[in-house]
Backbone as ProteinMPNN parsed JSONL, in Angstrom:
{"seq_chain_A": "NTGPTGATGPQGTQGTQGNTGATGPQAAVGTLNYAQTVSASRLTGLASGGALYSIVTVSITTTGKPVQITTYGDANCGSAAFNGQLQIYRDGSGTTAGNIFSGGTALGNATFYEGSAANENQAFALAVIDTTVTAGTHSYTLVSISRGSTGTTDFGEVAGPTISVVELASA", "coords_chain_A": {"N_chain_A": [[-103.089, -124.686, -9.331], [-101.292, -123.32, -6.555], [-101.944, -121.825, -3.469], [-100.868, -118.841, -1.575], [-98.196, -119.108, 0.914], [-98.72, -119.535, 4.393], [-98.24, -117.546, 7.456], [-95.485, -118.077, 9.806], [-95.79, -119.732, 12.938], [-95.566, -118.849, 16.521], [-92.488, -119.533, 18.403], [-91.945, -122.491, 20.337], [-91.697, -123.265, 23.912], [-88.527, -123.742, 25.626], [-87.123, -126.956, 26.349], [-86.479, -128.889, 29.395], [-83.255, -129.036, 31.09], [-80.943, -131.746, 30.693], [-79.681, -134.47, 32.815], [-76.551, -134.211, 34.617], [-73.54, -135.684, 33.525], [-71.439, -138.496, 34.568], [-68.543, -138.04, 36.673], [-65.296, -137.837, 35.334], [-62.091, -139.671, 35.249], [-59.433, -138.881, 37.624], [-57.218, -136.243, 36.894], [-53.845, -136.41, 35.667], [-51.35, -136.079, 38.131], [-48.732, -136.304, 38.825], [-45.542, -138.011, 38.535], [-45.081, -141.531, 37.975], [-44.125, -143.524, 40.67], [-41.657, -145.75, 40.972], [-39.439, -148.619, 41.203], [-36.837, -150.917, 40.278], [-34.986, -153.96, 40.338], [-32.938, -155.812, 38.36], [-31.348, -158.692, 38.354], [-28.132, -159.211, 37.194], [-26.489, -161.407, 37.241], [-26.464, -164.876, 38.164], [-27.242, -166.274, 41.398], [-25.373, -168.324, 43.384], [-24.812, -171.379, 45.26], [-26.093, -171.425, 47.88], [-26.293, -172.665, 51.08], [-27.926, -175.623, 52.395], [-30.64, -175.668, 54.776], [-31.99, -173.582, 57.459], [-31.166, -170.927, 57.516], [-31.615, -167.454, 56.839], [-31.344, -165.976, 53.708], [-30.494, -163.251, 51.582], [-31.817, -162.679, 48.378], [-32.525, -160.952, 46.196], [-32.731, -157.395, 46.065], [-34.505, -154.273, 46.256], [-34.764, -150.716, 46.418], [-36.877, -147.983, 47.45], [-38.17, -144.685, 47.672], [-40.869, -143.54, 49.386], [-44.123, -141.91, 49.651], [-45.678, -142.784, 51.635], [-47.885, -144.13, 50.767], [-49.554, -147.263, 49.852], [-47.43, -149.971, 48.703], [-46.753, -151.94, 45.905], [-45.253, -155.042, 45.465], [-43.442, -157.14, 43.363], [-41.903, -160.144, 42.331], [-39.807, -162.423, 40.552], [-38.325, -165.508, 39.349], [-36.051, -168.309, 39.303], [-35.295, -171.395, 41.013], [-32.762, -173.826, 41.801], [-31.132, -176.959, 42.295], [-28.201, -178.525, 41.706], [-27.382, -181.085, 42.423], [-29.144, -182.82, 43.785], [-32.529, -183.885, 44.736], [-34.695, -181.236, 45.789], [-35.963, -178.537, 47.862], [-37.618, -175.6, 49.116], [-38.309, -172.403, 50.715], [-39.58, -169.143, 50.049], [-39.842, -165.632, 50.775], [-41.095, -162.268, 50.853], [-39.592, -159.405, 52.242], [-39.715, -156.316, 54.09], [-37.368, -153.772, 54.569], [-34.771, -154.414, 56.987], [-31.548, -156.102, 57.426], [-28.422, -156.96, 55.783], [-28.846, -157.065, 53.016], [-27.569, -157.455, 50.579], [-27.244, -159.588, 47.773], [-26.969, -162.993, 48.529], [-26.033, -162.66, 51.107], [-26.4, -163.223, 54.681], [-29.58, -162.597, 55.91], [-31.341, -160.436, 58.141], [-33.747, -159.338, 60.601], [-36.256, -156.884, 59.727], [-39.573, -156.779, 58.167], [-41.765, -159.332, 57.523], [-43.692, -159.914, 54.647], [-46.846, -160.762, 53.253], [-47.376, -164.237, 52.309], [-45.203, -167.071, 52.809], [-43.672, -168.74, 50.053], [-43.548, -171.948, 48.614], [-41.211, -174.057, 46.974], [-40.25, -176.877, 44.93], [-38.197, -179.503, 43.754], [-38.057, -182.652, 42.172], [-35.84, -184.022, 41.447], [-32.279, -183.766, 40.797], [-31.084, -180.732, 39.309], [-33.46, -179.553, 38.292], [-35.049, -176.837, 37.285], [-37.005, -174.659, 39.171], [-39.535, -172.522, 38.732], [-40.594, -169.397, 40.16], [-42.896, -166.958, 41.436], [-43.754, -164.096, 43.196], [-46.038, -161.884, 44.773], [-47.181, -159.019, 46.473], [-48.993, -156.549, 48.344], [-47.877, -153.932, 50.207], [-49.339, -152.543, 52.801], [-48.77, -151.244, 55.105], [-46.645, -149.553, 55.051], [-44.562, -146.718, 55.748], [-43.973, -143.203, 55.079], [-40.904, -142.512, 53.437], [-37.589, -143.901, 52.843], [-37.347, -147.221, 51.802], [-36.331, -150.662, 51.776], [-36.953, -153.55, 49.834], [-36.824, -156.998, 49.951], [-36.296, -160.129, 48.442], [-36.293, -163.076, 50.149], [-34.657, -166.079, 50.887], [-35.957, -168.377, 52.905], [-35.685, -170.963, 53.709], [-33.907, -173.954, 52.746], [-34.056, -177.09, 51.615], [-32.114, -179.599, 50.98], [-29.539, -181.911, 49.95], [-27.524, -180.721, 48.72], [-26.381, -177.557, 47.428], [-28.317, -174.57, 46.834], [-29.166, -172.775, 43.922], [-29.997, -169.617, 42.455], [-31.457, -168.564, 39.645], [-30.736, -169.322, 36.294], [-29.319, -168.348, 34.059], [-29.3, -165.555, 34.45], [-29.967, -163.675, 37.465], [-32.825, -163.418, 39.784], [-35.615, -161.055, 39.476], [-36.892, -158.053, 40.923], [-39.555, -155.834, 41.529], [-40.997, -152.685, 42.45], [-43.837, -150.616, 43.059], [-45.226, -147.608, 43.975], [-48.476, -147.173, 45.049], [-49.952, -144.71, 44.273], [-51.752, -141.828, 43.13], [-51.097, -141.098, 39.777]], "CA_chain_A": [[-102.359, -123.608, -8.721], [-101.188, -123.4, -5.111], [-102.125, -120.52, -2.865], [-99.721, -118.302, -0.847], [-97.81, -119.782, 2.157], [-99.156, -118.784, 5.562], [-97.217, -117.038, 8.378], [-94.942, -119.045, 10.762], [-96.313, -119.513, 14.272], [-94.577, -118.518, 17.551], [-91.608, -120.623, 18.804], [-92.348, -123.136, 21.586], [-90.799, -123.077, 25.064], [-87.365, -124.627, 25.637], [-87.254, -128.103, 27.244], [-85.632, -128.887, 30.596], [-81.885, -129.497, 30.874], [-80.716, -133.137, 31.077], [-78.829, -134.748, 33.977], [-75.108, -134.087, 34.439], [-72.881, -136.979, 33.384], [-70.527, -138.939, 35.63], [-67.236, -137.396, 36.717], [-64.243, -138.65, 34.727], [-60.961, -140.002, 36.134], [-58.607, -137.783, 38.098], [-56.164, -135.833, 35.976], [-52.49, -136.755, 36.097], [-50.832, -135.099, 39.083], [-47.32, -136.529, 39.106], [-44.932, -139.132, 37.839], [-45.224, -142.829, 38.613], [-43.005, -143.825, 41.555], [-41.347, -147.173, 40.91], [-38.028, -149.006, 41.162], [-36.692, -152.307, 39.866], [-33.65, -154.545, 40.274], [-32.83, -156.976, 37.486], [-30.041, -159.277, 38.661], [-27.366, -159.52, 35.985], [-25.855, -162.721, 37.329], [-27.138, -165.828, 39.045], [-26.761, -166.406, 42.766], [-25.104, -169.755, 43.517], [-24.185, -171.966, 46.422], [-26.692, -171.205, 49.208], [-26.3, -173.922, 51.83], [-29.223, -176.098, 52.876], [-30.941, -175.3, 56.162], [-32.981, -172.55, 57.719], [-30.644, -169.554, 57.571], [-32.248, -166.536, 55.889], [-30.415, -165.377, 52.755], [-31.015, -162.277, 50.614], [-31.724, -163.121, 46.985], [-32.499, -159.732, 45.382], [-33.275, -156.272, 46.835], [-34.765, -153.003, 45.579], [-35.108, -149.635, 47.351], [-37.778, -146.955, 46.929], [-38.573, -143.644, 48.611], [-42.317, -143.441, 49.233], [-44.855, -140.865, 50.353], [-46.493, -143.457, 52.635], [-48.985, -144.866, 50.132], [-49.214, -148.685, 49.709], [-46.44, -150.324, 47.697], [-46.911, -153.275, 45.325], [-43.969, -155.689, 45.243], [-43.502, -158.366, 42.567], [-40.597, -160.729, 42.063], [-39.856, -163.721, 39.878], [-37.043, -166.116, 39.035], [-36.083, -169.754, 39.426], [-34.385, -172.017, 41.969], [-32.248, -175.068, 41.262], [-30.052, -177.654, 42.99], [-27.589, -179.368, 40.688], [-26.898, -182.382, 42.888], [-30.12, -183.671, 44.475], [-33.885, -183.352, 44.876], [-34.57, -180.062, 46.645], [-37.146, -177.715, 48.123], [-37.311, -174.424, 49.907], [-39.353, -171.396, 50.862], [-39.211, -167.757, 49.771], [-40.791, -164.636, 51.265], [-40.697, -160.878, 50.654], [-39.428, -158.646, 53.481], [-39.436, -154.869, 54.015], [-36.255, -153.319, 55.386], [-33.897, -155.483, 57.442], [-30.132, -155.904, 57.121], [-27.831, -158.032, 54.999], [-29.671, -157.109, 51.805], [-26.807, -157.791, 49.379], [-27.529, -160.957, 47.348], [-26.11, -164.026, 49.082], [-25.71, -162.393, 52.511], [-27.374, -163.599, 55.701], [-30.57, -161.533, 56.092], [-31.935, -160.429, 59.477], [-34.668, -158.241, 60.895], [-37.249, -156.588, 58.711], [-40.968, -157.171, 58.32], [-42.214, -160.296, 56.519], [-44.923, -159.49, 53.967], [-47.522, -161.843, 52.531], [-47.116, -165.606, 52.73], [-44.043, -167.748, 52.24], [-43.968, -169.576, 48.893], [-42.768, -173.181, 48.633], [-40.825, -174.629, 45.679], [-39.733, -178.22, 45.112], [-37.743, -180.259, 42.587], [-38.009, -184.066, 42.538], [-34.537, -184.572, 41.068], [-31.247, -182.752, 40.606], [-31.071, -179.876, 38.123], [-34.802, -179.185, 37.825], [-35.318, -175.432, 37.622], [-38.357, -174.417, 39.669], [-39.888, -171.104, 38.598], [-41.412, -168.835, 41.233], [-43.347, -165.569, 41.316], [-44.418, -163.642, 44.409], [-46.581, -160.525, 44.69], [-47.89, -158.608, 47.678], [-49.127, -155.1, 48.51], [-47.501, -153.501, 51.55], [-50.271, -151.484, 53.197], [-48.353, -150.666, 56.382], [-45.413, -148.799, 54.826], [-44.592, -145.304, 56.101], [-43.209, -142.354, 54.156], [-39.457, -142.616, 53.62], [-36.893, -144.848, 51.974], [-37.486, -148.601, 52.266], [-35.826, -151.713, 50.9], [-37.756, -154.767, 49.756], [-35.885, -158.069, 49.649], [-36.734, -161.514, 48.329], [-35.465, -163.812, 51.1], [-34.756, -167.534, 50.958], [-36.098, -168.63, 54.338], [-35.225, -172.334, 53.972], [-33.479, -174.736, 51.611], [-33.941, -178.473, 52.068], [-31.506, -180.527, 50.023], [-28.215, -182.316, 50.405], [-26.566, -179.874, 48.027], [-26.617, -176.121, 47.568], [-29.364, -174.046, 45.961], [-28.819, -171.646, 43.061], [-31.135, -168.823, 42.004], [-31.187, -168.083, 38.298], [-29.972, -170.224, 35.43], [-28.394, -167.492, 33.31], [-29.287, -164.313, 35.226], [-30.685, -163.834, 38.725], [-34.213, -162.977, 39.87], [-35.995, -159.654, 39.313], [-37.867, -157.553, 41.893], [-40.079, -154.511, 41.152], [-41.908, -152.058, 43.403], [-44.591, -149.472, 42.557], [-46.07, -146.964, 44.982], [-49.836, -147.109, 44.514], [-50.46, -143.363, 44.464], [-52.236, -141.251, 41.876], [-50.016, -140.621, 38.89]], "C_chain_A": [[-102.405, -123.757, -7.203], [-101.265, -121.994, -4.573], [-100.884, -120.049, -2.106], [-99.486, -119.065, 0.462], [-98.206, -118.903, 3.326], [-97.984, -118.361, 6.45], [-96.777, -118.147, 9.337], [-95.447, -118.693, 12.147], [-95.212, -119.206, 15.28], [-93.752, -119.766, 17.947], [-92.064, -121.164, 20.142], [-91.334, -122.891, 22.693], [-89.676, -124.109, 25.017], [-87.586, -125.736, 26.659], [-86.307, -128.001, 28.439], [-84.242, -129.443, 30.267], [-81.744, -130.923, 31.387], [-79.804, -133.255, 32.295], [-77.358, -134.558, 33.622], [-74.495, -135.48, 34.408], [-71.943, -137.278, 34.54], [-69.204, -138.182, 35.537], [-66.187, -138.352, 36.152], [-63.118, -138.924, 35.702], [-60.158, -138.763, 36.513], [-57.516, -137.489, 37.076], [-54.809, -136.233, 36.539], [-51.941, -135.66, 37.002], [-49.347, -135.292, 39.379], [-46.785, -137.694, 38.312], [-45.126, -140.407, 38.65], [-43.968, -143.133, 39.424], [-42.773, -145.329, 41.559], [-39.839, -147.379, 40.939], [-37.968, -150.487, 40.832], [-35.223, -152.717, 39.949], [-33.738, -155.79, 39.418], [-31.428, -157.542, 37.71], [-29.338, -159.688, 37.378], [-26.738, -160.91, 36.045], [-26.589, -163.595, 38.333], [-26.486, -165.845, 40.419], [-26.585, -167.9, 43.033], [-24.617, -170.112, 44.913], [-24.784, -171.676, 47.776], [-26.867, -172.55, 49.906], [-27.712, -174.299, 52.261], [-29.405, -175.672, 54.33], [-31.891, -174.134, 56.247], [-32.44, -171.144, 57.859], [-31.349, -168.704, 56.518], [-31.167, -165.896, 55.032], [-31.134, -164.382, 51.858], [-30.805, -162.817, 49.213], [-31.61, -161.916, 46.061], [-33.227, -158.633, 46.155], [-33.489, -155.069, 45.932], [-35.135, -151.97, 46.642], [-35.987, -148.603, 46.662], [-38.054, -145.947, 48.041], [-40.043, -143.355, 48.363], [-42.877, -142.236, 49.98], [-45.762, -141.463, 51.426], [-47.706, -144.166, 52.068], [-48.587, -146.347, 50.025], [-48.243, -148.915, 48.553], [-46.714, -151.75, 47.224], [-45.528, -153.824, 44.992], [-44.21, -156.951, 44.428], [-42.081, -158.847, 42.318], [-40.774, -162.074, 41.381], [-38.446, -164.22, 39.606], [-37.178, -167.626, 39.076], [-35.036, -170.221, 40.418], [-33.98, -173.376, 41.425], [-31.185, -175.637, 42.2], [-29.48, -178.644, 41.994], [-27.259, -180.776, 41.12], [-27.95, -183.311, 43.49], [-31.52, -183.078, 44.358], [-33.813, -182.228, 45.905], [-35.912, -179.406, 46.867], [-36.708, -176.517, 48.938], [-38.493, -173.485, 49.976], [-38.757, -170.014, 50.637], [-40.263, -166.839, 50.358], [-40.219, -163.245, 51.01], [-40.654, -160.19, 52.017], [-39.245, -157.16, 53.163], [-38.34, -154.549, 55.023], [-35.452, -154.524, 55.895], [-32.456, -155.196, 57.054], [-29.574, -157.138, 56.418], [-28.522, -158.188, 53.67], [-28.893, -157.372, 50.516], [-27.037, -159.27, 49.045], [-26.495, -161.928, 47.892], [-25.723, -163.816, 50.525], [-26.792, -162.946, 53.436], [-28.274, -162.387, 55.94], [-31.091, -161.606, 57.519], [-32.84, -159.216, 59.639], [-35.708, -158.079, 59.804], [-38.634, -157.099, 59.05], [-41.352, -158.113, 57.195], [-43.546, -159.83, 55.951], [-45.533, -160.67, 53.225], [-47.186, -163.203, 53.119], [-45.812, -166.107, 52.138], [-44.52, -168.622, 51.078], [-43.019, -170.762, 48.887], [-42.437, -173.592, 47.208], [-40.2, -175.992, 45.933], [-39.342, -178.826, 43.778], [-37.56, -181.707, 42.982], [-36.689, -184.739, 42.174], [-33.548, -183.427, 40.92], [-31.467, -181.988, 39.307], [-32.447, -179.67, 37.491], [-35.054, -177.732, 38.238], [-36.777, -175.279, 38.014], [-38.631, -172.923, 39.627], [-40.737, -170.664, 39.788], [-41.787, -167.407, 40.868], [-44.1, -165.229, 42.595], [-44.905, -162.223, 44.178], [-47.337, -160.239, 45.976], [-47.981, -157.084, 47.665], [-48.864, -154.778, 49.97], [-48.372, -152.305, 51.928], [-49.853, -150.785, 54.486], [-47.084, -149.825, 56.255], [-45.61, -147.335, 55.22], [-43.802, -144.512, 55.072], [-41.721, -142.475, 54.481], [-38.862, -143.617, 52.649], [-36.935, -146.238, 52.597], [-36.837, -149.54, 51.264], [-36.77, -152.906, 50.975], [-36.84, -155.868, 49.239], [-36.625, -159.383, 49.497], [-35.759, -162.327, 49.167], [-35.738, -165.309, 50.964], [-34.788, -167.89, 52.435], [-35.79, -170.076, 54.705], [-34.842, -172.989, 52.651], [-33.261, -176.151, 52.117], [-33.402, -179.354, 50.961], [-30.167, -180.958, 50.595], [-27.129, -181.485, 49.72], [-26.833, -178.41, 48.321], [-27.662, -175.683, 46.553], [-28.842, -172.829, 45.213], [-30.104, -170.92, 42.676], [-30.762, -168.171, 40.691], [-30.355, -169.084, 37.527], [-28.915, -169.445, 34.657], [-28.207, -166.177, 34.059], [-30.133, -164.541, 36.469], [-32.106, -163.326, 38.668], [-34.381, -161.459, 39.706], [-36.997, -159.297, 40.412], [-38.257, -156.132, 41.484], [-41.009, -154.014, 42.236], [-42.549, -150.834, 42.751], [-45.398, -148.909, 43.708], [-47.435, -146.737, 44.375], [-50.474, -145.773, 44.879], [-50.928, -142.847, 43.125], [-51.064, -140.76, 41.048], [-50.622, -139.84, 37.781]], "O_chain_A": [[-103.385, -124.238, -6.633], [-100.707, -121.068, -5.162], [-99.921, -120.809, -2.005], [-100.423, -119.601, 1.054], [-98.056, -117.683, 3.275], [-96.851, -118.781, 6.213], [-97.558, -119.044, 9.656], [-95.53, -117.518, 12.506], [-94.033, -119.29, 14.936], [-94.232, -120.895, 17.846], [-92.518, -120.404, 20.997], [-90.244, -122.373, 22.446], [-89.831, -125.194, 24.457], [-88.169, -125.498, 27.716], [-85.439, -127.129, 28.481], [-84.066, -130.203, 29.315], [-82.349, -131.281, 32.398], [-79.228, -132.267, 32.75], [-76.964, -134.725, 32.468], [-74.889, -136.354, 35.18], [-71.685, -136.42, 35.384], [-68.8, -137.742, 34.461], [-66.197, -139.543, 36.463], [-63.161, -138.476, 36.848], [-60.194, -137.742, 35.827], [-56.962, -138.406, 36.468], [-54.651, -136.376, 37.751], [-52.046, -134.473, 36.694], [-48.766, -134.502, 40.123], [-47.499, -138.291, 37.507], [-45.313, -140.36, 39.866], [-42.858, -143.01, 38.907], [-43.587, -146.092, 42.081], [-39.064, -146.446, 40.729], [-38.923, -151.225, 41.073], [-34.33, -151.919, 39.664], [-34.509, -156.706, 39.705], [-30.438, -156.935, 37.301], [-29.893, -160.432, 36.569], [-26.484, -161.522, 35.007], [-27.253, -163.096, 39.242], [-25.322, -165.475, 40.574], [-27.544, -168.663, 42.921], [-24.087, -169.276, 45.643], [-24.05, -171.675, 48.764], [-27.512, -173.456, 49.379], [-28.573, -173.443, 52.465], [-28.437, -175.356, 55.021], [-32.516, -173.739, 55.262], [-33.169, -170.246, 58.28], [-31.645, -169.187, 55.426], [-30.196, -165.343, 55.549], [-32.256, -164.636, 51.421], [-29.741, -163.35, 48.896], [-30.703, -161.857, 45.231], [-34.226, -158.901, 46.823], [-32.753, -154.865, 44.966], [-35.751, -152.311, 47.652], [-35.87, -148.371, 45.459], [-38.159, -146.316, 49.21], [-40.424, -142.968, 47.258], [-42.208, -141.63, 50.817], [-46.53, -140.739, 52.061], [-48.484, -144.75, 52.823], [-47.399, -146.662, 50.099], [-48.228, -148.175, 47.569], [-46.887, -152.658, 48.037], [-44.731, -153.165, 44.325], [-45.086, -157.748, 44.765], [-41.169, -158.045, 42.119], [-41.761, -162.774, 41.604], [-37.489, -163.447, 39.631], [-38.271, -168.167, 38.907], [-34.028, -169.551, 40.645], [-34.734, -174.011, 40.687], [-30.431, -174.888, 42.823], [-30.198, -179.509, 41.493], [-26.89, -181.6, 40.284], [-27.668, -184.492, 43.687], [-31.69, -181.933, 43.94], [-32.965, -182.259, 46.797], [-36.879, -179.678, 46.154], [-35.565, -176.437, 49.39], [-39.541, -173.732, 49.379], [-37.606, -169.745, 50.979], [-41.436, -167.203, 50.438], [-39.002, -163.067, 50.958], [-41.552, -160.362, 52.841], [-38.702, -156.793, 52.122], [-38.378, -154.993, 56.17], [-35.473, -155.573, 55.251], [-32.166, -154.175, 56.43], [-30.17, -158.214, 56.452], [-28.768, -159.31, 53.226], [-29.503, -157.5, 49.454], [-27.024, -160.113, 49.941], [-25.292, -161.717, 47.739], [-25.132, -164.712, 51.129], [-27.943, -163.115, 53.036], [-27.782, -161.278, 56.149], [-31.269, -162.697, 58.061], [-32.721, -158.219, 58.927], [-36.002, -159.012, 59.057], [-38.847, -157.755, 60.069], [-41.275, -157.736, 56.026], [-44.427, -159.4, 56.696], [-44.816, -161.48, 52.638], [-46.767, -163.313, 54.271], [-45.367, -165.629, 51.095], [-45.621, -169.173, 51.11], [-41.821, -170.605, 49.126], [-43.286, -173.491, 46.323], [-39.679, -176.246, 47.019], [-40.061, -178.685, 42.788], [-36.968, -181.984, 44.026], [-36.448, -185.887, 42.546], [-33.934, -182.258, 40.919], [-31.975, -182.537, 38.33], [-32.562, -179.62, 36.266], [-35.248, -177.446, 39.42], [-37.675, -175.711, 37.292], [-38.041, -172.151, 40.383], [-41.499, -171.452, 40.35], [-41.094, -166.739, 40.101], [-44.976, -165.978, 43.027], [-44.262, -161.447, 43.471], [-48.042, -161.099, 46.503], [-47.152, -156.411, 47.053], [-49.543, -155.288, 50.861], [-48.168, -151.196, 51.435], [-50.509, -149.836, 54.915], [-46.509, -149.428, 57.269], [-46.695, -146.78, 55.045], [-43.049, -145.084, 54.284], [-41.33, -142.533, 55.646], [-39.541, -144.116, 51.751], [-36.602, -146.414, 53.769], [-36.793, -149.261, 50.066], [-37.311, -153.227, 52.033], [-36.165, -155.702, 48.223], [-37.48, -159.721, 50.316], [-34.55, -162.285, 48.939], [-36.888, -165.748, 50.931], [-33.792, -167.734, 53.142], [-35.646, -170.392, 55.886], [-35.362, -172.646, 51.59], [-32.386, -176.39, 52.95], [-34.156, -179.805, 50.098], [-29.718, -180.426, 51.61], [-25.96, -181.544, 50.099], [-27.437, -178.068, 49.337], [-27.866, -176.344, 45.535], [-28.169, -171.969, 45.782], [-31.168, -171.532, 42.583], [-29.864, -167.33, 40.63], [-29.383, -169.63, 38.048], [-27.751, -169.844, 34.611], [-27.077, -165.738, 34.274], [-30.923, -165.484, 36.525], [-32.556, -162.852, 37.625], [-33.418, -160.696, 39.788], [-37.839, -160.112, 40.789], [-37.398, -155.324, 41.133], [-41.721, -154.794, 42.868], [-41.904, -150.108, 41.994], [-46.164, -149.629, 44.348], [-47.542, -146.163, 43.291], [-51.406, -145.708, 45.682], [-50.538, -143.379, 42.086], [-50.159, -140.096, 41.552], [-49.906, -139.341, 36.913]]}, "name": "protein", "num_of_chains": 1, "seq": "NTGPTGATGPQGTQGTQGNTGATGPQAAVGTLNYAQTVSASRLTGLASGGALYSIVTVSITTTGKPVQITTYGDANCGSAAFNGQLQIYRDGSGTTAGNIFSGGTALGNATFYEGSAANENQAFALAVIDTTVTAGTHSYTLVSISRGSTGTTDFGEVAGPTISVVELASA"}
């Protein structure tokens, strides 16, 4: 036989509270500010030499936060070995594809492309973050800053290059 159960003792004191956890990410405060131009047709016949030509342009209205610019495409000369340089510019004039470009602010480094024979498509991709942009509407243009060949340079085999911009602000 088992005897009667004894009385329950008093409850102990409560332990100390643990540390507060890390703060989570900022809540969404707005929509993502971006713009993109996808060229529907190729750009053909840019003469060799050092004239600056617009290849593709996109515009964005910013609040003054940094802007990330990315562009890609391909260059080709159908008649000879070729080379050239590309660079991204902010603002400037002559921003329609194929027009002489002038003014503006060069961003990042120029990129070099080269084909050792005629009709070799040379892919390119450029990316830079514009940290000096002010609030307002700005255009970003991929510019052909030189083309060294005996023929003309084309951009795009079927369709032209693409350029995208994203304002790096909280979204």
